Amino acid sequence: MKFVLATHNAHKVAEFDQILASSLPGVSVLGYDGPEPVESGSTFVENAFIKARVAAEHTGIPSLADDSGLCVDALSGMPGIFSSRWSGEGATDSRNVDLLLAQLADVPDEYRAAQFRCVIAVAFPATASSPARELSVEGVWPGRIARAPEGTSGFGYDPIFVPEGFDVSAASLDANEKNELSHRARAIRELARVLGDA
Ligand code: ITT
């Protein structure tokens, strides 16, 4: 069975394909070059479904889309869906990180809990024998926000995210180790389980 992944990020296509195919023989994940909708939802779930539905309509093939971000308890779950543009117009990873650290400057260590979250939505188009169908899964990677950036691998908020059970940031982990533990890996494994049961 083939799925289209609604992203223009080739690295994500490879990660999804590798994890899904290893759990579900015969499943493969293809890239997508169709229209990119505006992510106008107010939750990860809404945004993931907006992307998956557009890809399914455009291709006629079952389509996957993910939406992810960092949720900080002391900021009531923000930056959340605004993670990539937290520092506003022209946001960059380092400006986002600096702003988040400034916002948490007075927050003591015991209140710095945070989670990376990833929702994957799946849209199955209607076929001759079955109506259109949708499902979603979520992966959560718990941790806390450090006081200063550390490490050089990864991207986004990795330099200030210390995963539960570690004393170093996600940007200090080996790429393979992060890809085993991450919110995205957890969501993809959950998807493999759900599709395997379907
Ligand atoms: P699409 O093109 O597939 O929509 P994107 O660039 O919008 O991907 P994501 O939805 O995966 O990126 O993530 C949104 C933001 O959340 C991303 O720009 C980072 O700031 C943050 N983020 C998500 N996953 C992360 C991770 O593994 N490590 C660090 N930051 C992450």
PDB file of C-alpha atoms and ligand atoms in Angstrom:
ATOM      1  CA  MET A   1       0.000   0.000   0.000  1.00  0.00           C
ATOM      2  CA  LYS A   2       1.255   3.463  -0.911  1.00  0.00           C
ATOM      3  CA  PHE A   3       0.815   6.705   1.052  1.00  0.00           C
ATOM      4  CA  VAL A   4       1.623  10.234  -0.031  1.00  0.00           C
ATOM      5  CA  LEU A   5       3.243  12.367   2.679  1.00  0.00           C
ATOM      6  CA  ALA A   6       2.105  16.008   2.421  1.00  0.00           C
ATOM      7  CA  THR A   7       5.453  17.712   3.013  1.00  0.00           C
ATOM      8  CA  HIS A   8       8.135  19.161   0.774  1.00  0.00           C
ATOM      9  CA  ASN A   9      10.753  17.958   3.281  1.00  0.00           C
ATOM     10  CA  ALA A  10      12.542  14.956   1.671  1.00  0.00           C
ATOM     11  CA  HIS A  11      14.112  14.016   5.023  1.00  0.00           C
ATOM     12  CA  LYS A  12      10.648  13.542   6.548  1.00  0.00           C
ATOM     13  CA  VAL A  13       9.592  11.311   3.622  1.00  0.00           C
ATOM     14  CA  ALA A  14      12.621   9.060   4.202  1.00  0.00           C
ATOM     15  CA  GLU A  15      11.994   8.900   7.989  1.00  0.00           C
ATOM     16  CA  PHE A  16       8.312   7.991   7.546  1.00  0.00           C
ATOM     17  CA  ASP A  17       9.098   5.463   4.811  1.00  0.00           C
ATOM     18  CA  GLN A  18      11.820   3.773   6.873  1.00  0.00           C
ATOM     19  CA  ILE A  19       9.822   3.446  10.108  1.00  0.00           C
ATOM     20  CA  LEU A  20       6.512   2.480   8.465  1.00  0.00           C
ATOM     21  CA  ALA A  21       8.059  -0.005   6.019  1.00  0.00           C
ATOM     22  CA  SER A  22      10.042  -1.711   8.789  1.00  0.00           C
ATOM     23  CA  SER A  23       6.852  -2.261  10.823  1.00  0.00           C
ATOM     24  CA  LEU A  24       4.468  -2.867   7.916  1.00  0.00           C
ATOM     25  CA  PRO A  25       5.994  -4.784   5.007  1.00  0.00           C
ATOM     26  CA  GLY A  26       4.538  -3.631   1.678  1.00  0.00           C
ATOM     27  CA  VAL A  27       3.858  -0.070   2.833  1.00  0.00           C
ATOM     28  CA  SER A  28       5.762   2.752   1.155  1.00  0.00           C
ATOM     29  CA  VAL A  29       5.692   6.537   1.506  1.00  0.00           C
ATOM     30  CA  LEU A  30       5.939   8.888  -1.470  1.00  0.00           C
ATOM     31  CA  GLY A  31       6.767  12.599  -1.594  1.00  0.00           C
ATOM     32  CA  TYR A  32       4.240  15.235  -2.653  1.00  0.00           C
ATOM     33  CA  ASP A  33       4.589  18.199  -4.982  1.00  0.00           C
ATOM     34  CA  GLY A  34       0.992  19.443  -5.063  1.00  0.00           C
ATOM     35  CA  PRO A  35      -0.567  22.589  -3.603  1.00  0.00           C
ATOM     36  CA  GLU A  36       0.357  23.546  -0.035  1.00  0.00           C
ATOM     37  CA  PRO A  37      -2.682  24.757   1.924  1.00  0.00           C
ATOM     38  CA  VAL A  38      -2.564  27.507   4.549  1.00  0.00           C
ATOM     39  CA  GLU A  39      -2.286  25.893   8.000  1.00  0.00           C
ATOM     40  CA  SER A  40      -5.187  27.899   9.404  1.00  0.00           C
ATOM     41  CA  GLY A  41      -6.216  25.506  12.189  1.00  0.00           C
ATOM     42  CA  SER A  42      -5.861  26.209  15.892  1.00  0.00           C
ATOM     43  CA  THR A  43      -4.545  22.760  16.878  1.00  0.00           C
ATOM     44  CA  PHE A  44      -1.947  20.282  15.585  1.00  0.00           C
ATOM     45  CA  VAL A  45      -4.818  17.917  14.678  1.00  0.00           C
ATOM     46  CA  GLU A  46      -6.662  20.522  12.597  1.00  0.00           C
ATOM     47  CA  ASN A  47      -3.515  21.574  10.743  1.00  0.00           C
ATOM     48  CA  ALA A  48      -2.469  17.988  10.042  1.00  0.00           C
ATOM     49  CA  PHE A  49      -5.936  17.181   8.611  1.00  0.00           C
ATOM     50  CA  ILE A  50      -5.949  20.354   6.454  1.00  0.00           C
ATOM     51  CA  LYS A  51      -2.711  19.150   4.806  1.00  0.00           C
ATOM     52  CA  ALA A  52      -3.689  15.459   4.544  1.00  0.00           C
ATOM     53  CA  ARG A  53      -7.097  16.225   2.949  1.00  0.00           C
ATOM     54  CA  VAL A  54      -5.622  18.512   0.291  1.00  0.00           C
ATOM     55  CA  ALA A  55      -3.029  15.902  -0.648  1.00  0.00           C
ATOM     56  CA  ALA A  56      -5.657  13.121  -0.784  1.00  0.00           C
ATOM     57  CA  GLU A  57      -7.925  15.263  -3.002  1.00  0.00           C
ATOM     58  CA  HIS A  58      -5.040  16.243  -5.260  1.00  0.00           C
ATOM     59  CA  THR A  59      -3.531  12.753  -5.674  1.00  0.00           C
ATOM     60  CA  GLY A  60      -6.445  10.363  -5.071  1.00  0.00           C
ATOM     61  CA  ILE A  61      -3.992   8.308  -2.943  1.00  0.00           C
ATOM     62  CA  PRO A  62      -4.227   7.803   0.869  1.00  0.00           C
ATOM     63  CA  SER A  63      -2.336  10.757   2.302  1.00  0.00           C
ATOM     64  CA  LEU A  64      -0.433  11.470   5.512  1.00  0.00           C
ATOM     65  CA  ALA A  65       0.491  14.820   7.013  1.00  0.00           C
ATOM     66  CA  ASP A  66       2.155  15.732  10.280  1.00  0.00           C
ATOM     67  CA  ASP A  67       2.129  18.864  12.378  1.00  0.00           C
ATOM     68  CA  SER A  68       4.452  19.259  15.305  1.00  0.00           C
ATOM     69  CA  GLY A  69       5.889  21.708  17.773  1.00  0.00           C
ATOM     70  CA  LEU A  70       7.113  22.397  21.280  1.00  0.00           C
ATOM     71  CA  CYS A  71       4.579  22.842  24.110  1.00  0.00           C
ATOM     72  CA  VAL A  72       5.852  24.513  27.294  1.00  0.00           C
ATOM     73  CA  ASP A  73       3.790  23.989  30.472  1.00  0.00           C
ATOM     74  CA  ALA A  74       4.697  27.393  31.967  1.00  0.00           C
ATOM     75  CA  LEU A  75       3.413  29.048  28.752  1.00  0.00           C
ATOM     76  CA  SER A  76       0.124  27.091  28.786  1.00  0.00           C
ATOM     77  CA  GLY A  77       1.279  24.881  25.888  1.00  0.00           C
ATOM     78  CA  MET A  78       2.772  27.613  23.693  1.00  0.00           C
ATOM     79  CA  PRO A  79       4.591  27.956  21.274  1.00  0.00           C
ATOM     80  CA  GLY A  80       2.609  24.857  20.119  1.00  0.00           C
ATOM     81  CA  ILE A  81       1.315  25.334  16.574  1.00  0.00           C
ATOM     82  CA  PHE A  82       3.235  28.642  16.418  1.00  0.00           C
ATOM     83  CA  SER A  83       6.619  26.970  17.070  1.00  0.00           C
ATOM     84  CA  SER A  84       8.218  27.736  13.694  1.00  0.00           C
ATOM     85  CA  ARG A  85       7.116  31.425  13.715  1.00  0.00           C
ATOM     86  CA  TRP A  86       7.276  32.175  17.467  1.00  0.00           C
ATOM     87  CA  SER A  87       9.566  35.200  17.073  1.00  0.00           C
ATOM     88  CA  GLY A  88       7.340  36.698  14.356  1.00  0.00           C
ATOM     89  CA  GLU A  89       8.068  37.887  10.815  1.00  0.00           C
ATOM     90  CA  GLY A  90      11.404  36.491   9.579  1.00  0.00           C
ATOM     91  CA  ALA A  91      11.610  34.021  12.483  1.00  0.00           C
ATOM     92  CA  THR A  92      14.700  31.780  12.606  1.00  0.00           C
ATOM     93  CA  ASP A  93      15.491  28.833  14.871  1.00  0.00           C
ATOM     94  CA  SER A  94      17.972  30.895  16.890  1.00  0.00           C
ATOM     95  CA  ARG A  95      15.597  33.878  17.309  1.00  0.00           C
ATOM     96  CA  ASN A  96      12.819  31.496  18.407  1.00  0.00           C
ATOM     97  CA  VAL A  97      15.157  29.868  20.945  1.00  0.00           C
ATOM     98  CA  ASP A  98      16.359  33.231  22.302  1.00  0.00           C
ATOM     99  CA  LEU A  99      12.805  34.521  22.702  1.00  0.00           C
ATOM    100  CA  LEU A 100      11.635  31.372  24.480  1.00  0.00           C
ATOM    101  CA  LEU A 101      14.606  31.488  26.889  1.00  0.00           C
ATOM    102  CA  ALA A 102      13.863  35.157  27.648  1.00  0.00           C
ATOM    103  CA  GLN A 103      10.195  34.358  28.306  1.00  0.00           C
ATOM    104  CA  LEU A 104      11.227  31.631  30.765  1.00  0.00           C
ATOM    105  CA  ALA A 105      14.052  33.586  32.424  1.00  0.00           C
ATOM    106  CA  ASP A 106      12.240  33.826  35.776  1.00  0.00           C
ATOM    107  CA  VAL A 107      10.760  30.325  35.702  1.00  0.00           C
ATOM    108  CA  PRO A 108      12.475  28.023  38.250  1.00  0.00           C
ATOM    109  CA  ASP A 109      13.840  24.640  37.194  1.00  0.00           C
ATOM    110  CA  GLU A 110      10.959  22.634  38.658  1.00  0.00           C
ATOM    111  CA  TYR A 111       8.434  24.484  36.442  1.00  0.00           C
ATOM    112  CA  ARG A 112      10.312  24.159  33.128  1.00  0.00           C
ATOM    113  CA  ALA A 113       8.534  20.988  31.882  1.00  0.00           C
ATOM    114  CA  ALA A 114       7.800  20.844  28.138  1.00  0.00           C
ATOM    115  CA  GLN A 115       6.905  18.310  25.454  1.00  0.00           C
ATOM    116  CA  PHE A 116       7.526  18.001  21.751  1.00  0.00           C
ATOM    117  CA  ARG A 117       4.234  16.870  20.168  1.00  0.00           C
ATOM    118  CA  CYS A 118       3.603  15.421  16.721  1.00  0.00           C
ATOM    119  CA  VAL A 119       0.190  14.633  15.247  1.00  0.00           C
ATOM    120  CA  ILE A 120      -0.090  12.580  12.067  1.00  0.00           C
ATOM    121  CA  ALA A 121      -3.381  12.721  10.149  1.00  0.00           C
ATOM    122  CA  VAL A 122      -4.342  10.184   7.487  1.00  0.00           C
ATOM    123  CA  ALA A 123      -6.979  10.839   4.807  1.00  0.00           C
ATOM    124  CA  PHE A 124      -8.150   7.833   2.767  1.00  0.00           C
ATOM    125  CA  PRO A 125     -10.079   8.933  -0.339  1.00  0.00           C
ATOM    126  CA  ALA A 126     -13.339   7.130  -1.164  1.00  0.00           C
ATOM    127  CA  THR A 127     -12.940   4.071  -3.392  1.00  0.00           C
ATOM    128  CA  ALA A 128     -15.463   1.986  -5.347  1.00  0.00           C
ATOM    129  CA  SER A 129     -15.820  -0.301  -2.320  1.00  0.00           C
ATOM    130  CA  SER A 130     -15.381   2.040   0.693  1.00  0.00           C
ATOM    131  CA  PRO A 131     -16.298   5.597   1.731  1.00  0.00           C
ATOM    132  CA  ALA A 132     -13.673   8.236   2.568  1.00  0.00           C
ATOM    133  CA  ARG A 133     -12.073   7.642   5.975  1.00  0.00           C
ATOM    134  CA  GLU A 134      -9.788   9.586   8.315  1.00  0.00           C
ATOM    135  CA  LEU A 135      -7.720   8.880  11.414  1.00  0.00           C
ATOM    136  CA  SER A 136      -5.018  10.551  13.473  1.00  0.00           C
ATOM    137  CA  VAL A 137      -2.336   9.546  15.982  1.00  0.00           C
ATOM    138  CA  GLU A 138      -0.068  11.516  18.315  1.00  0.00           C
ATOM    139  CA  GLY A 139       3.478  11.106  19.623  1.00  0.00           C
ATOM    140  CA  VAL A 140       4.723  12.970  22.710  1.00  0.00           C
ATOM    141  CA  TRP A 141       8.371  13.398  23.815  1.00  0.00           C
ATOM    142  CA  PRO A 142       8.509  14.739  27.393  1.00  0.00           C
ATOM    143  CA  GLY A 143      11.350  16.847  28.767  1.00  0.00           C
ATOM    144  CA  ARG A 144      12.215  20.297  30.093  1.00  0.00           C
ATOM    145  CA  ILE A 145      13.609  23.598  28.849  1.00  0.00           C
ATOM    146  CA  ALA A 146      17.293  24.234  29.613  1.00  0.00           C
ATOM    147  CA  ARG A 147      18.670  27.635  30.728  1.00  0.00           C
ATOM    148  CA  ALA A 148      20.993  27.999  27.709  1.00  0.00           C
ATOM    149  CA  PRO A 149      21.408  26.378  24.263  1.00  0.00           C
ATOM    150  CA  GLU A 150      23.690  23.353  24.042  1.00  0.00           C
ATOM    151  CA  GLY A 151      24.720  20.991  21.206  1.00  0.00           C
ATOM    152  CA  THR A 152      24.918  21.374  17.448  1.00  0.00           C
ATOM    153  CA  SER A 153      22.856  18.598  15.892  1.00  0.00           C
ATOM    154  CA  GLY A 154      19.145  18.609  15.094  1.00  0.00           C
ATOM    155  CA  PHE A 155      17.172  21.788  14.408  1.00  0.00           C
ATOM    156  CA  GLY A 156      14.498  24.068  15.867  1.00  0.00           C
ATOM    157  CA  TYR A 157      14.315  23.971  19.660  1.00  0.00           C
ATOM    158  CA  ASP A 158      16.616  20.921  20.042  1.00  0.00           C
ATOM    159  CA  PRO A 159      19.446  22.959  21.697  1.00  0.00           C
ATOM    160  CA  ILE A 160      17.199  23.929  24.645  1.00  0.00           C
ATOM    161  CA  PHE A 161      15.090  20.761  24.986  1.00  0.00           C
ATOM    162  CA  VAL A 162      16.416  18.271  27.562  1.00  0.00           C
ATOM    163  CA  PRO A 163      14.550  14.966  27.082  1.00  0.00           C
ATOM    164  CA  GLU A 164      13.251  13.147  30.161  1.00  0.00           C
ATOM    165  CA  GLY A 165      15.946  10.764  31.446  1.00  0.00           C
ATOM    166  CA  PHE A 166      18.808  12.869  29.983  1.00  0.00           C
ATOM    167  CA  ASP A 167      21.091  15.620  31.295  1.00  0.00           C
ATOM    168  CA  VAL A 168      21.924  16.918  27.822  1.00  0.00           C
ATOM    169  CA  SER A 169      19.850  18.620  25.144  1.00  0.00           C
ATOM    170  CA  ALA A 170      18.304  16.912  22.117  1.00  0.00           C
ATOM    171  CA  ALA A 171      20.898  18.750  20.003  1.00  0.00           C
ATOM    172  CA  SER A 172      23.618  16.802  21.862  1.00  0.00           C
ATOM    173  CA  LEU A 173      22.125  13.424  20.945  1.00  0.00           C
ATOM    174  CA  ASP A 174      23.316  11.348  18.038  1.00  0.00           C
ATOM    175  CA  ALA A 175      20.859  11.692  15.089  1.00  0.00           C
ATOM    176  CA  ASN A 176      19.980   7.979  15.245  1.00  0.00           C
ATOM    177  CA  GLU A 177      19.260   8.225  18.972  1.00  0.00           C
ATOM    178  CA  LYS A 178      16.993  11.254  18.467  1.00  0.00           C
ATOM    179  CA  ASN A 179      15.189   9.459  15.636  1.00  0.00           C
ATOM    180  CA  GLU A 180      14.417   6.543  17.980  1.00  0.00           C
ATOM    181  CA  LEU A 181      13.074   8.738  20.790  1.00  0.00           C
ATOM    182  CA  SER A 182      11.469  11.737  19.112  1.00  0.00           C
ATOM    183  CA  HIS A 183       7.805  12.717  19.118  1.00  0.00           C
ATOM    184  CA  ARG A 184       7.765  12.108  15.340  1.00  0.00           C
ATOM    185  CA  ALA A 185       9.215   8.586  15.696  1.00  0.00           C
ATOM    186  CA  ARG A 186       6.691   7.819  18.453  1.00  0.00           C
ATOM    187  CA  ALA A 187       3.805   9.053  16.276  1.00  0.00           C
ATOM    188  CA  ILE A 188       5.012   7.068  13.246  1.00  0.00           C
ATOM    189  CA  ARG A 189       5.322   3.872  15.326  1.00  0.00           C
ATOM    190  CA  GLU A 190       1.795   4.446  16.689  1.00  0.00           C
ATOM    191  CA  LEU A 191       0.571   4.939  13.106  1.00  0.00           C
ATOM    192  CA  ALA A 192       2.201   1.654  12.079  1.00  0.00           C
ATOM    193  CA  ARG A 193       0.394  -0.065  14.967  1.00  0.00           C
ATOM    194  CA  VAL A 194      -2.987   1.477  14.062  1.00  0.00           C
ATOM    195  CA  LEU A 195      -2.624   0.718  10.337  1.00  0.00           C
ATOM    196  CA  GLY A 196      -1.510  -2.826  11.177  1.00  0.00           C
ATOM    197  CA  ASP A 197      -4.701  -3.349  13.217  1.00  0.00           C
ATOM    198  CA  ALA A 198      -6.966  -1.779  10.564  1.00  0.00           C
TER     199      ALA A 198
HETATM  200  P1  ITT B   1       6.283  20.785   7.055  1.00  0.00           P
HETATM  201  O1  ITT B   1       6.932  21.467   5.881  1.00  0.00           O
HETATM  202  O2  ITT B   1       6.230  19.302   6.905  1.00  0.00           O
HETATM  203  O3  ITT B   1       4.933  21.383   7.440  1.00  0.00           O
HETATM  204  P2  ITT B   1       7.601  22.297   9.186  1.00  0.00           P
HETATM  205  O4  ITT B   1       8.874  22.893   8.680  1.00  0.00           O
HETATM  206  O5  ITT B   1       6.413  23.184   9.380  1.00  0.00           O
HETATM  207  O6  ITT B   1       7.259  20.988   8.315  1.00  0.00           O
HETATM  208  P3  ITT B   1       7.219  20.857  11.641  1.00  0.00           P
HETATM  209  O7  ITT B   1       5.731  20.915  11.504  1.00  0.00           O
HETATM  210  O8  ITT B   1       7.830  19.510  11.649  1.00  0.00           O
HETATM  211  O9  ITT B   1       8.003  21.695  10.557  1.00  0.00           O
HETATM  212  O10 ITT B   1       7.655  21.613  12.958  1.00  0.00           O
HETATM  213  C1  ITT B   1       7.202  22.929  13.298  1.00  0.00           C
HETATM  214  C2  ITT B   1       8.202  23.582  14.213  1.00  0.00           C
HETATM  215  O11 ITT B   1       8.232  22.892  15.477  1.00  0.00           O
HETATM  216  C3  ITT B   1       9.632  23.546  13.698  1.00  0.00           C
HETATM  217  O12 ITT B   1       9.883  24.666  12.866  1.00  0.00           O
HETATM  218  C4  ITT B   1      10.436  23.603  14.998  1.00  0.00           C
HETATM  219  O13 ITT B   1      10.535  24.929  15.463  1.00  0.00           O
HETATM  220  C5  ITT B   1       9.567  22.805  15.965  1.00  0.00           C
HETATM  221  N1  ITT B   1       9.960  21.378  15.961  1.00  0.00           N
HETATM  222  C6  ITT B   1       9.219  20.332  15.502  1.00  0.00           C
HETATM  223  N2  ITT B   1       9.895  19.178  15.618  1.00  0.00           N
HETATM  224  C7  ITT B   1      11.087  19.492  16.168  1.00  0.00           C
HETATM  225  C8  ITT B   1      12.226  18.727  16.532  1.00  0.00           C
HETATM  226  O14 ITT B   1      12.311  17.418  16.318  1.00  0.00           O
HETATM  227  N3  ITT B   1      13.269  19.369  17.057  1.00  0.00           N
HETATM  228  C9  ITT B   1      13.240  20.705  17.248  1.00  0.00           C
HETATM  229  N4  ITT B   1      12.223  21.500  16.930  1.00  0.00           N
HETATM  230  C10 ITT B   1      11.132  20.906  16.389  1.00  0.00           C
END
